[in-house]
mmCIF file of C-alpha atoms in Angstrom:
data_model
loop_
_atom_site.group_PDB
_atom_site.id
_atom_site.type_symbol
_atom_site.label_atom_id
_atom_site.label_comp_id
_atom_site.label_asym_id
_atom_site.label_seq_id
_atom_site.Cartn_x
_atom_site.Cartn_y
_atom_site.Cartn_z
ATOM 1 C CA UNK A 25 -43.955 5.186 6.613
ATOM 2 C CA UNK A 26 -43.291 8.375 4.267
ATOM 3 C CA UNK A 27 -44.444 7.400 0.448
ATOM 4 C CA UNK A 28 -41.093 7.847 -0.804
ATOM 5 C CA UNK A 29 -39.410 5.647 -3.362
ATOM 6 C CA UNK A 30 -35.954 7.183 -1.951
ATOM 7 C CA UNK A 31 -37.066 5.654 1.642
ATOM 8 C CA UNK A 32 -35.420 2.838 1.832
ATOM 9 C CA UNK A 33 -32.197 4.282 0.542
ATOM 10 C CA UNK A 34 -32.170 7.057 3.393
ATOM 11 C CA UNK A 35 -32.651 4.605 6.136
ATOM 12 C CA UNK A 36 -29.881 2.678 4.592
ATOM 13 C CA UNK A 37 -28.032 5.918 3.986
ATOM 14 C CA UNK A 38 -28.791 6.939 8.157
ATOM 15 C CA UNK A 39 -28.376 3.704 9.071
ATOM 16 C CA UNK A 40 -24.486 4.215 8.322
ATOM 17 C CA UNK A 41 -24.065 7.421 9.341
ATOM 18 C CA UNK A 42 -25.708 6.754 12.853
ATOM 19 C CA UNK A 43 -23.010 3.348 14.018
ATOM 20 C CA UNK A 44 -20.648 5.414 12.525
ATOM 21 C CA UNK A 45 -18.055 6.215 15.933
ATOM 22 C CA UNK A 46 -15.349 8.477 14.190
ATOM 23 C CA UNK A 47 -17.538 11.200 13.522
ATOM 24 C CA UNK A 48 -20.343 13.275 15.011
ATOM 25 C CA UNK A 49 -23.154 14.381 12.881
ATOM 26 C CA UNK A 50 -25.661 16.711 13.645
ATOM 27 C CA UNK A 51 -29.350 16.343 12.426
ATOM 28 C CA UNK A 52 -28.143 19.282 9.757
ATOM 29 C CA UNK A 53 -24.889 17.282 8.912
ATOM 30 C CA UNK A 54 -27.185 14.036 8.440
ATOM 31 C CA UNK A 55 -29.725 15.970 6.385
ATOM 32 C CA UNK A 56 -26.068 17.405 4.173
ATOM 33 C CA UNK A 57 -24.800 14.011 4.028
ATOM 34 C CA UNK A 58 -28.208 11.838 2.861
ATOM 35 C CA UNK A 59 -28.581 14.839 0.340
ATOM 36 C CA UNK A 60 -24.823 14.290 -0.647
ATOM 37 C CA UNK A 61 -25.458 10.610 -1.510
ATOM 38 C CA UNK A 62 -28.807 10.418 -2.853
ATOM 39 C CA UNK A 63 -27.262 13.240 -5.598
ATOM 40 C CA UNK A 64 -24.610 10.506 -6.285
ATOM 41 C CA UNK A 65 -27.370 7.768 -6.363
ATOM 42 C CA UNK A 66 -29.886 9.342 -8.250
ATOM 43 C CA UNK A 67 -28.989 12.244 -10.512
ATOM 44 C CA UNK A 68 -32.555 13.563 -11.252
ATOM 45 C CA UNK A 69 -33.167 14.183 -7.054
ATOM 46 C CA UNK A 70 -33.180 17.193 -5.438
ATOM 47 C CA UNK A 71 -31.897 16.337 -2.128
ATOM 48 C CA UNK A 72 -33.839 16.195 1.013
ATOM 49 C CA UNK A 73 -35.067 18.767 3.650
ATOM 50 C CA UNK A 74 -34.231 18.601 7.461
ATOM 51 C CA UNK A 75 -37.668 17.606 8.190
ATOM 52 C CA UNK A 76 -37.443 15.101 6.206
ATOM 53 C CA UNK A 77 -34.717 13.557 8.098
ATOM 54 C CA UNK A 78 -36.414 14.377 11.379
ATOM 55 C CA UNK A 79 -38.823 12.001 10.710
ATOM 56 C CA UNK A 80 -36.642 9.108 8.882
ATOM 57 C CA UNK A 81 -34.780 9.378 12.281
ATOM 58 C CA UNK A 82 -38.712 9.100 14.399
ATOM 59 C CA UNK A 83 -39.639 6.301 11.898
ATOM 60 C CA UNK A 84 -36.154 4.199 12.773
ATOM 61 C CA UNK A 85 -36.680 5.376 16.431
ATOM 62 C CA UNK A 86 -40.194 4.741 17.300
ATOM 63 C CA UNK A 87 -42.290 3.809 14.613
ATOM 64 C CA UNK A 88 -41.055 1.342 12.506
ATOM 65 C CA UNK A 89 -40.152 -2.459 13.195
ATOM 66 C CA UNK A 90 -36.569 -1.594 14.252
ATOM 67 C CA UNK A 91 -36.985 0.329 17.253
ATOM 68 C CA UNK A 92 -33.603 1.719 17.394
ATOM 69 C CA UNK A 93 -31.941 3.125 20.477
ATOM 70 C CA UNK A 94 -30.559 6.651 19.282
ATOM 71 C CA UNK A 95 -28.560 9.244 21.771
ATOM 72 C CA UNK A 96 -28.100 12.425 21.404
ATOM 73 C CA UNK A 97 -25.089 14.446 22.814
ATOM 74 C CA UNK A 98 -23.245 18.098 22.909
ATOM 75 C CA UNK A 99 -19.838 17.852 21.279
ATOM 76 C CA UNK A 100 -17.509 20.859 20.526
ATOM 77 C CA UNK A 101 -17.129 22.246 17.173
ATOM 78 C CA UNK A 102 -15.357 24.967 14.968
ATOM 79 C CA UNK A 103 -17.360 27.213 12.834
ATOM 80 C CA UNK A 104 -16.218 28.819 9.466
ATOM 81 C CA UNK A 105 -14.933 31.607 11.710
ATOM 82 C CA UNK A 106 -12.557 29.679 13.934
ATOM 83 C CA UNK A 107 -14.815 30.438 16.853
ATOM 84 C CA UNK A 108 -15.834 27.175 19.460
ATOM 85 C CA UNK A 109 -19.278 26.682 19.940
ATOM 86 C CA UNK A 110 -21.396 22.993 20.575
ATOM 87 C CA UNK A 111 -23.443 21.137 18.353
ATOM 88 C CA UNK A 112 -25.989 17.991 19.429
ATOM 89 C CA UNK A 113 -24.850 15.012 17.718
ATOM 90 C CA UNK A 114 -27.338 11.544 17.314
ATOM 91 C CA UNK A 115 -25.537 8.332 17.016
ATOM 92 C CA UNK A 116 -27.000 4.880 18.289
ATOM 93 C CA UNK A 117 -26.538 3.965 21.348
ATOM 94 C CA UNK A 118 -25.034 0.276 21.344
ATOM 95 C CA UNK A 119 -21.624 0.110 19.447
ATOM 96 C CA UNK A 120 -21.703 -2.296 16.364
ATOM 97 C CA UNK A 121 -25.522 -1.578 16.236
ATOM 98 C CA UNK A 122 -27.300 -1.879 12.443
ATOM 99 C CA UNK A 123 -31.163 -2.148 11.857
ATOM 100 C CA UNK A 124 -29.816 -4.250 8.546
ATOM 101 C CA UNK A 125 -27.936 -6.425 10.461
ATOM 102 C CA UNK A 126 -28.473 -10.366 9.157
ATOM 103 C CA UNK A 127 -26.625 -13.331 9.813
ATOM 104 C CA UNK A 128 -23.490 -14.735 7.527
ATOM 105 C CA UNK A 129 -23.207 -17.707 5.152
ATOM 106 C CA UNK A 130 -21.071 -20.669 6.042
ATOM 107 C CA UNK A 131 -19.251 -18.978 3.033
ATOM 108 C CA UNK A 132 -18.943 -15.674 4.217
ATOM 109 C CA UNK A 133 -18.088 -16.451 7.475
ATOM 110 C CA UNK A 134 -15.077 -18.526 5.983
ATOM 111 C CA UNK A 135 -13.885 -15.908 3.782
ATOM 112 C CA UNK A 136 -14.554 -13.167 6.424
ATOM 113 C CA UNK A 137 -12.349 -15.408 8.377
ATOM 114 C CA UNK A 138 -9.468 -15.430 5.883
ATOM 115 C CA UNK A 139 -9.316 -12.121 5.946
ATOM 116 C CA UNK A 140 -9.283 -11.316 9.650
ATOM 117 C CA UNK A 141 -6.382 -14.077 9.399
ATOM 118 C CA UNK A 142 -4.599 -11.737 6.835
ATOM 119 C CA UNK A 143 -5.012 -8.501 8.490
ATOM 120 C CA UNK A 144 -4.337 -9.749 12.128
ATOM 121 C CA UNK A 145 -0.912 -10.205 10.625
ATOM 122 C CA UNK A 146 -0.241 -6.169 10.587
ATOM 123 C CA UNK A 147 1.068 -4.864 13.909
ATOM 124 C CA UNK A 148 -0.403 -1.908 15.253
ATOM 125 C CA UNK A 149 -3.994 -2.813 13.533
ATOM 126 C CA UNK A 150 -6.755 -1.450 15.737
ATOM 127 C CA UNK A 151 -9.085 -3.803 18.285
ATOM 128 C CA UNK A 152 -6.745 -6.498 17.264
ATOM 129 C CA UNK A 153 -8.207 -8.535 20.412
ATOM 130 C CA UNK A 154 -11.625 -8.131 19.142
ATOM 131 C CA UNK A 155 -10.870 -9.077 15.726
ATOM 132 C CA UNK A 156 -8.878 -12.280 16.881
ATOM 133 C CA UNK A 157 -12.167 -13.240 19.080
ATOM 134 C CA UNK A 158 -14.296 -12.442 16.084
ATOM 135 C CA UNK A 159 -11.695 -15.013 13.773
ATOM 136 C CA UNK A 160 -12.122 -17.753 16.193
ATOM 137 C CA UNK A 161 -15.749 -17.118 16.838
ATOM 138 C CA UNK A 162 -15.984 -17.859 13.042
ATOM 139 C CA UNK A 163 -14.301 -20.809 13.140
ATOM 140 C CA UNK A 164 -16.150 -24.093 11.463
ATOM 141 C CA UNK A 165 -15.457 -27.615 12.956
ATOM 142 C CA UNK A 166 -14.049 -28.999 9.409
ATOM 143 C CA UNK A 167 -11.281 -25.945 9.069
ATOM 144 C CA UNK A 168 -10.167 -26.111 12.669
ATOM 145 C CA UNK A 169 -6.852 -26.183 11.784
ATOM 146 C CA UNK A 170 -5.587 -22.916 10.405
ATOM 147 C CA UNK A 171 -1.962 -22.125 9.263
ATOM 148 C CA UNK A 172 -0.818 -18.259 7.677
ATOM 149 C CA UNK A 173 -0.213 -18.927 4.042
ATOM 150 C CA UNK A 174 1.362 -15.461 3.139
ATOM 151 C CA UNK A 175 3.586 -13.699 4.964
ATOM 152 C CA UNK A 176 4.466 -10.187 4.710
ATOM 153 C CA UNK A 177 8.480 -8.327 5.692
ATOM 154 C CA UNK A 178 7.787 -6.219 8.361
ATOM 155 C CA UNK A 179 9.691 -2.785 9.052
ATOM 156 C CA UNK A 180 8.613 -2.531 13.265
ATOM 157 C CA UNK A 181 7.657 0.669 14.121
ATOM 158 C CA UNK A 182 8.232 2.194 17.862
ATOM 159 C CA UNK A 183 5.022 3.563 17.798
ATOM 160 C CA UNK A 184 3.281 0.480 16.708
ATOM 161 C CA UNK A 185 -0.161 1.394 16.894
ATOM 162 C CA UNK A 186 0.271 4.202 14.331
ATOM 163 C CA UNK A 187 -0.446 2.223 11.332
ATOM 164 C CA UNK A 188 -3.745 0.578 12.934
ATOM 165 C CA UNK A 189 -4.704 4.440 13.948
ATOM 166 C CA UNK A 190 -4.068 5.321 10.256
ATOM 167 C CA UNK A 191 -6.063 2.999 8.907
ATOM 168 C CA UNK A 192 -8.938 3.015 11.052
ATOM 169 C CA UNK A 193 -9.499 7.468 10.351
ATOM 170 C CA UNK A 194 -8.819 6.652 6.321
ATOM 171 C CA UNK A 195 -11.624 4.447 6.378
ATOM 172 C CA UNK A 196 -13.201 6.223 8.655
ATOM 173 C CA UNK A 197 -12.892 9.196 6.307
ATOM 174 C CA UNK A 198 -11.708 11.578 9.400
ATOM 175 C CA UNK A 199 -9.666 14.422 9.234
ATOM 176 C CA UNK A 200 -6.863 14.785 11.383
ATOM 177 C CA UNK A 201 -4.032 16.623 13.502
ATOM 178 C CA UNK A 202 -0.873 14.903 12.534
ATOM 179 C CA UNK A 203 2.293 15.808 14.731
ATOM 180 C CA UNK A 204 5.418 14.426 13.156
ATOM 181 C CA UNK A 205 9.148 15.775 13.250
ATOM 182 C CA UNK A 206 12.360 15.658 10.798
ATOM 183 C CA UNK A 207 15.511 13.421 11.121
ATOM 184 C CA UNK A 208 17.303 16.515 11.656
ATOM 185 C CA UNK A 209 15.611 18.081 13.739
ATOM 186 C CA UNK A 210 13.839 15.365 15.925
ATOM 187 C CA UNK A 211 12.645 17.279 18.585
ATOM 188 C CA UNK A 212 11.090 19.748 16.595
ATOM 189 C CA UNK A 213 7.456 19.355 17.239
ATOM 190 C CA UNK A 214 5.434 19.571 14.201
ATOM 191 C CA UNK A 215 1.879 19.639 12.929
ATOM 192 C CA UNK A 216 -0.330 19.638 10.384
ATOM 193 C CA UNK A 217 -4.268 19.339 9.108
ATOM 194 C CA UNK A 218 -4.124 16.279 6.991
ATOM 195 C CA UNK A 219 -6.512 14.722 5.081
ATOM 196 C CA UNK A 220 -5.189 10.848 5.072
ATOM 197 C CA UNK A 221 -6.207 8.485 2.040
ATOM 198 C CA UNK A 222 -3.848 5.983 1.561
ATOM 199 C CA UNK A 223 -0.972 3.850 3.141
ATOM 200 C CA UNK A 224 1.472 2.965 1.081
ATOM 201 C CA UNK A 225 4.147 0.304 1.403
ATOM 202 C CA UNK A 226 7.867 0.817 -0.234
ATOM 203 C CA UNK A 227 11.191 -0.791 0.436
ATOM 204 C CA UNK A 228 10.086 -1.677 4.045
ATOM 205 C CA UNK A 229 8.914 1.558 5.258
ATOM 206 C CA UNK A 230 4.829 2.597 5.599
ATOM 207 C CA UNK A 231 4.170 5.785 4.289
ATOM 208 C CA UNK A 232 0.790 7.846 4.781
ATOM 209 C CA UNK A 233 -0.533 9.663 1.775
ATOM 210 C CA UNK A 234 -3.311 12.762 1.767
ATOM 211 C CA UNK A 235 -3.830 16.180 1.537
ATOM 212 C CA UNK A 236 -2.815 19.488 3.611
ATOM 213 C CA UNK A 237 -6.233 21.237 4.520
ATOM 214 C CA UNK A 238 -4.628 24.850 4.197
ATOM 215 C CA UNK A 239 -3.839 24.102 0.410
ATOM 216 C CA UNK A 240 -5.044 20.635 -1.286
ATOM 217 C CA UNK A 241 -1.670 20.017 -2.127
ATOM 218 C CA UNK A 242 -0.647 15.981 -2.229
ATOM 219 C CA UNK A 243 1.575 14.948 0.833
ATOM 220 C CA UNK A 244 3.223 11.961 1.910
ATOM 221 C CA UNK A 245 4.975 11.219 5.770
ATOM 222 C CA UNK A 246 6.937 8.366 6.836
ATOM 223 C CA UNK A 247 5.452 6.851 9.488
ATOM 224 C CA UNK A 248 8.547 6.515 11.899
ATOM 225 C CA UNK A 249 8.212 10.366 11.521
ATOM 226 C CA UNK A 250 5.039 10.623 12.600
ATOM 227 C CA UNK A 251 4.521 11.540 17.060
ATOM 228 C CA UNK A 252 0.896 11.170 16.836
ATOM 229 C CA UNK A 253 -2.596 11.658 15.388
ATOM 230 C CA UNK A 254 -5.698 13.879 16.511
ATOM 231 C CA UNK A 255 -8.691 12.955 14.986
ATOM 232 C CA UNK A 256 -11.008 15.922 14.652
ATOM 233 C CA UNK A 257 -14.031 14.876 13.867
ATOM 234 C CA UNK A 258 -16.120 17.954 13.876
ATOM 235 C CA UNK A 259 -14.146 18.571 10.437
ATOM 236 C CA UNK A 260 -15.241 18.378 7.066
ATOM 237 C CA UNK A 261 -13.325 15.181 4.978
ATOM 238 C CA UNK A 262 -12.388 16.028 1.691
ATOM 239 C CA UNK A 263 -11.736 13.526 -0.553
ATOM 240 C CA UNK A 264 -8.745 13.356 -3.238
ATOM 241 C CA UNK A 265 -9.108 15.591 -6.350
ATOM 242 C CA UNK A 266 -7.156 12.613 -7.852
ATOM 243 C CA UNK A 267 -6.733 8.980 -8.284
ATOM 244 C CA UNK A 268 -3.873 8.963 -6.097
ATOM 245 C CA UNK A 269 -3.129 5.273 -7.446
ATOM 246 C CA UNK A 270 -2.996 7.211 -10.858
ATOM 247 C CA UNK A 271 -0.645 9.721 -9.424
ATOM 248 C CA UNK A 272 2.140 7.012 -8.116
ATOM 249 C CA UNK A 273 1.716 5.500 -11.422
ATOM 250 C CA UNK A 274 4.826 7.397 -12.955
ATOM 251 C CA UNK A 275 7.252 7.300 -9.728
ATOM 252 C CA UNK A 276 9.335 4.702 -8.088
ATOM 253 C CA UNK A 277 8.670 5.320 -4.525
ATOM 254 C CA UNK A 278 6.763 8.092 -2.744
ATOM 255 C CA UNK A 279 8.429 11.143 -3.939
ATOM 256 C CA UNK A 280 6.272 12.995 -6.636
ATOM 257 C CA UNK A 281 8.095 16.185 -8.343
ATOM 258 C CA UNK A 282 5.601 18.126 -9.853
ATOM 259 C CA UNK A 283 8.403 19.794 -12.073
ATOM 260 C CA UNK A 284 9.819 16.919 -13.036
ATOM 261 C CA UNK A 285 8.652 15.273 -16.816
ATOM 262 C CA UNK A 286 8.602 11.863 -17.845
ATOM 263 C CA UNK A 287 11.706 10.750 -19.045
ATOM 264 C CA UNK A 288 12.266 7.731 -21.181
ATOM 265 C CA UNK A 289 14.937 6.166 -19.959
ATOM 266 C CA UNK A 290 17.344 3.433 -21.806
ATOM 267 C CA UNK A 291 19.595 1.368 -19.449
ATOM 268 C CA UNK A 292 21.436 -1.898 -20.436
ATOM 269 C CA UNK A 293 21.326 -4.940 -17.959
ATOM 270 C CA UNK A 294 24.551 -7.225 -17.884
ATOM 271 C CA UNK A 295 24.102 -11.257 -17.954
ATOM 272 C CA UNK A 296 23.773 -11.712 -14.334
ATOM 273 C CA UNK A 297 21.398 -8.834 -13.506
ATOM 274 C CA UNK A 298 19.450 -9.031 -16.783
ATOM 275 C CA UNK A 299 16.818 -12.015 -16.014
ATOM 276 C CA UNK A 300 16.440 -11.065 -11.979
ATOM 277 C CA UNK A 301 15.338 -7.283 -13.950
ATOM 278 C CA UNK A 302 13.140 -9.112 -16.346
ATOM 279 C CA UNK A 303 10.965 -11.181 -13.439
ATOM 280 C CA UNK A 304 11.234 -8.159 -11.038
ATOM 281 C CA UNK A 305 11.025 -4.785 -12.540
ATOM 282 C CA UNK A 306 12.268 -1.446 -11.911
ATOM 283 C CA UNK A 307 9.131 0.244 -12.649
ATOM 284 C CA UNK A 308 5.425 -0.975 -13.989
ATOM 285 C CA UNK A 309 6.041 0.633 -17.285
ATOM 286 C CA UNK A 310 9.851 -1.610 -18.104
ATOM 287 C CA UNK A 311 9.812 -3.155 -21.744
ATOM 288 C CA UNK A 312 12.257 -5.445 -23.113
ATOM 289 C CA UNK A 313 14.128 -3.588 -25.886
ATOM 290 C CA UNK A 314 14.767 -6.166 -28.576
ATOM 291 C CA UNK A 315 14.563 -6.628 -32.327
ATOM 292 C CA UNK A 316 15.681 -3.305 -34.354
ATOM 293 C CA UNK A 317 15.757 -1.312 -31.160
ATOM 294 C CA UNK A 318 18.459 -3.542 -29.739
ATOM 295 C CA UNK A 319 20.341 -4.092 -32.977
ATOM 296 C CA UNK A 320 20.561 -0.364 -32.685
ATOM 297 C CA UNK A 321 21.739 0.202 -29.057
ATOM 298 C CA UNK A 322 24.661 -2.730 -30.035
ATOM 299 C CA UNK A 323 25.849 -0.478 -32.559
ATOM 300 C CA UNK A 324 25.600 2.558 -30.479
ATOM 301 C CA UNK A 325 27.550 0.964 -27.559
ATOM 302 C CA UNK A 326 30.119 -1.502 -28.585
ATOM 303 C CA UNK A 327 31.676 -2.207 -25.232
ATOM 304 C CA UNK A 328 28.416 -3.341 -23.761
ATOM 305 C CA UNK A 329 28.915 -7.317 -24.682
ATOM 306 C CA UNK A 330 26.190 -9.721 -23.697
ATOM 307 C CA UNK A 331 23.042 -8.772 -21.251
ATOM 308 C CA UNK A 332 19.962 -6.836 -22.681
ATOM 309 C CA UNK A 333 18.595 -3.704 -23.179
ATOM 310 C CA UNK A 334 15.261 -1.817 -21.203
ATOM 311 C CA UNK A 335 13.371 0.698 -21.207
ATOM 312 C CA UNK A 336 10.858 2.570 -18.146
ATOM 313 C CA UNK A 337 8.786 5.516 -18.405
ATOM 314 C CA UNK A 338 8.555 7.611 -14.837
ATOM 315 C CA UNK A 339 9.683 10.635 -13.177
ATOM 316 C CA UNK A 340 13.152 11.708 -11.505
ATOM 317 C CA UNK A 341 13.397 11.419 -8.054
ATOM 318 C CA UNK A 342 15.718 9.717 -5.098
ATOM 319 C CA UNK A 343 14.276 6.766 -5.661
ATOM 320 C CA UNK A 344 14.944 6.047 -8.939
ATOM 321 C CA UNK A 345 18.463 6.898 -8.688
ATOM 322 C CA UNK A 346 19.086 4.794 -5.817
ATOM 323 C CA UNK A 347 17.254 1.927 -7.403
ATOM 324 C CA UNK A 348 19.300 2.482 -10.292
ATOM 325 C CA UNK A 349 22.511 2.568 -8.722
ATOM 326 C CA UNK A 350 21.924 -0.479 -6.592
ATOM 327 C CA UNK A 351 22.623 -3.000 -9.027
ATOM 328 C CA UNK A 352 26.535 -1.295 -9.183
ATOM 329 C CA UNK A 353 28.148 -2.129 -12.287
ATOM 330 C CA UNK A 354 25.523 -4.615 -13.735
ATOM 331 C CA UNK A 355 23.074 -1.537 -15.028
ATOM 332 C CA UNK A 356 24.444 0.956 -17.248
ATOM 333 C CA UNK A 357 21.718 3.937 -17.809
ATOM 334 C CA UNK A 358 22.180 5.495 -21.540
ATOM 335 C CA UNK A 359 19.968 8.118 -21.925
ATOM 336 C CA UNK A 360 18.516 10.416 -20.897
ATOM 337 C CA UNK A 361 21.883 12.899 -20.296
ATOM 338 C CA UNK A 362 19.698 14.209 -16.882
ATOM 339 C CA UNK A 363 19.685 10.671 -15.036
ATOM 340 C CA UNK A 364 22.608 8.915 -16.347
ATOM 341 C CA UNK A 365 24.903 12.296 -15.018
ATOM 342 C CA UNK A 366 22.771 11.683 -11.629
ATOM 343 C CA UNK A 367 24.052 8.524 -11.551
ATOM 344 C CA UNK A 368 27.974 9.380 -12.300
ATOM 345 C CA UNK A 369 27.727 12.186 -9.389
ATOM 346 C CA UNK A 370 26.550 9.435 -6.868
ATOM 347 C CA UNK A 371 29.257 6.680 -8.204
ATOM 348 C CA UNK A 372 31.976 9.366 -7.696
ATOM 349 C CA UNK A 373 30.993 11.028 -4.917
ATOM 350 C CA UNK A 374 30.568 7.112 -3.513
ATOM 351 C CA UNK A 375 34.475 6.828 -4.785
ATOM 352 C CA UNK A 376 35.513 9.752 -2.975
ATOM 353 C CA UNK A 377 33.666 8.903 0.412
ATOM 354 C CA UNK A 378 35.577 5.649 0.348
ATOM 355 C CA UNK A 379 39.046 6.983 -0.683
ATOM 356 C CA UNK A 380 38.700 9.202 2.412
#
């Protein structure tokens, strides 16, 4: 066994990367990737050589206590020049395989359970089947009895393994080909090299979040406009320049306008809309304008009797007018001049569609 004190770590590190059965790595792509992490781990390392690998991989293989089962096998790849060539790609050989692999707690096997319980209750999920068999092989003679205790709206997608899909290359970390079309053009085929990194849920609809790979920039597709997804997994994953939970933090919704500021906007809530807005809000940022603030507004609008005054913080976008405009007469947006005149286009255009 190599006299290393990083050891350990790069047979964890391998152990990983060899189960792993969304991607292929080469012995130079392990060697890249152990380097990768043990820079992350251990800032005063200098990586580690392909020999060094070579032998980790022996060690696990033949040498060691585990005795792992490793195959190796040719799978096409795309070099920096867009030409096709083949690469020989180790992985072990029996799916689900770990030389770490210990039994659960009572505990863990209960929680573990839980959560199989909570996820099985996303269509489209995938192995579904094997996760259900892995829930009940987990069950414990004194919790035999098992009821759902949250339950989630569900917007039913035609394709409905798209979201399982989704989620299995995020976590995966895969790049792939994504072939979606347009509502107005639905046969219109197409595609894209997308980075996925988040699903994100809002008013009903699942929406995939990542990156173009011609350009970085931030994208986001509904996912009832999405044909299908290619994994490539001879491509390099990138992961977000961003905290992408960061980046939603200042927009209702999924649209992000990078032109767009901040605005700081003042709306006014009638009685029967004002309490509902107060236990649900608009938008993370909403404060309750009161003391001199509201003694202020009163004066400033006479005709608004009763109700209360808010505030939010975010960025213009369709969202945020429609969420606006959805409560009718019962929110009255004051400033600033950009958003409330957004709002009195869509109330009279509304007035003209129905006086049609």
């Amino acid at each position: 066994m190599p006299a290393n004190k990083n050891a350990m770590t790069r047979y964890m590190i391998l152990d990983e990367l060899l189960s792993n059965r969304y991607h292929d790595y080469s012995l130079d792509d392990l060697t890249e990737e152990v380097s990768r992490r043990l820079s992350e781990l251990y800032s005063d390392t200098k990586g580690v050589v392909r020999r060094t690998i070579e032998k980790d991989i022996d060690y696990i293989e033949n040498e060691g206590p585990f005795m792992a089962e490793i195959e190796r096998k040719w799978v096409p790849c795309v070099n920096s020049h867009g030409k096709t060539s083949q690469k020989k790609c180790l992985r072990y050989k029996e799916p689900g395989f770990s030389i770490f692999k210990k039994e659960l707690s009572d505990d863990e096997k209960y929680l573990l359970r839980e959560a199989l319980s909570l996820l099985g209750q996303f269509d489209g999920l995938p192995n579904l089947e094997a996760l259900e068999q892995l829930r009940q092989s987990l069950q414990m003679p004194d919790k035999s009895c098992y009821n759902p205790i949250i339950s989630f709206t569900k917007n039913p997608l035609e394709n409905s393994n798209l979201l399982g899909e989704l989620f299995t290359v995020i976590s995966q970390r895969q790049v792939v080909e994504l072939h979606y079309h347009t509502f107005a053009a639905p046969d219109d085929d197409r595609h894209i090299i997308f980075h996925p990194y988040l699903l994100k849920e809002y008013n009903r609809r699942w929406f995939v979040i990542g990156a173009a790979d011609s350009d970085g920039k931030i994208l986001n597709f509904s996912l009832d406009r999405i044909d299908k997804i290619v994994p490539l997994t001879t491509h390099n994953y990138k992961d977000p320049s961003e905290d992408l939970l960061e980046h939603f933090e200042d927009i209702i919704g999924v649209t992000y306008l990078d032109e767009s500021p901040i605005y700081q906007i003042i709306f006014w809530a009638n009685d029967k809309e004002k309490d509902y807005i107060k236990t649900k809000p608009i938008h993370e940022s909403q404060r309750n304008l009161t003391g001199e603030n509201e003694e202020r507004l009163r004066i400033e609008n006479p005709c608004l009797k009763g109700g209360s005054f808010f505030r939010i913080d975010c960025k213009y976008n369709y969202e945020l007018i429609r969420e606006l405009t959805s409560f009718g007469n019962g929110v009255i947006v004051l400033t600033p001049s950009k958003i409330r005149e957004e709002i009195i286009k869509r109330v009279k255009d509304l007035a003209v569609s129905y006086n049609c």
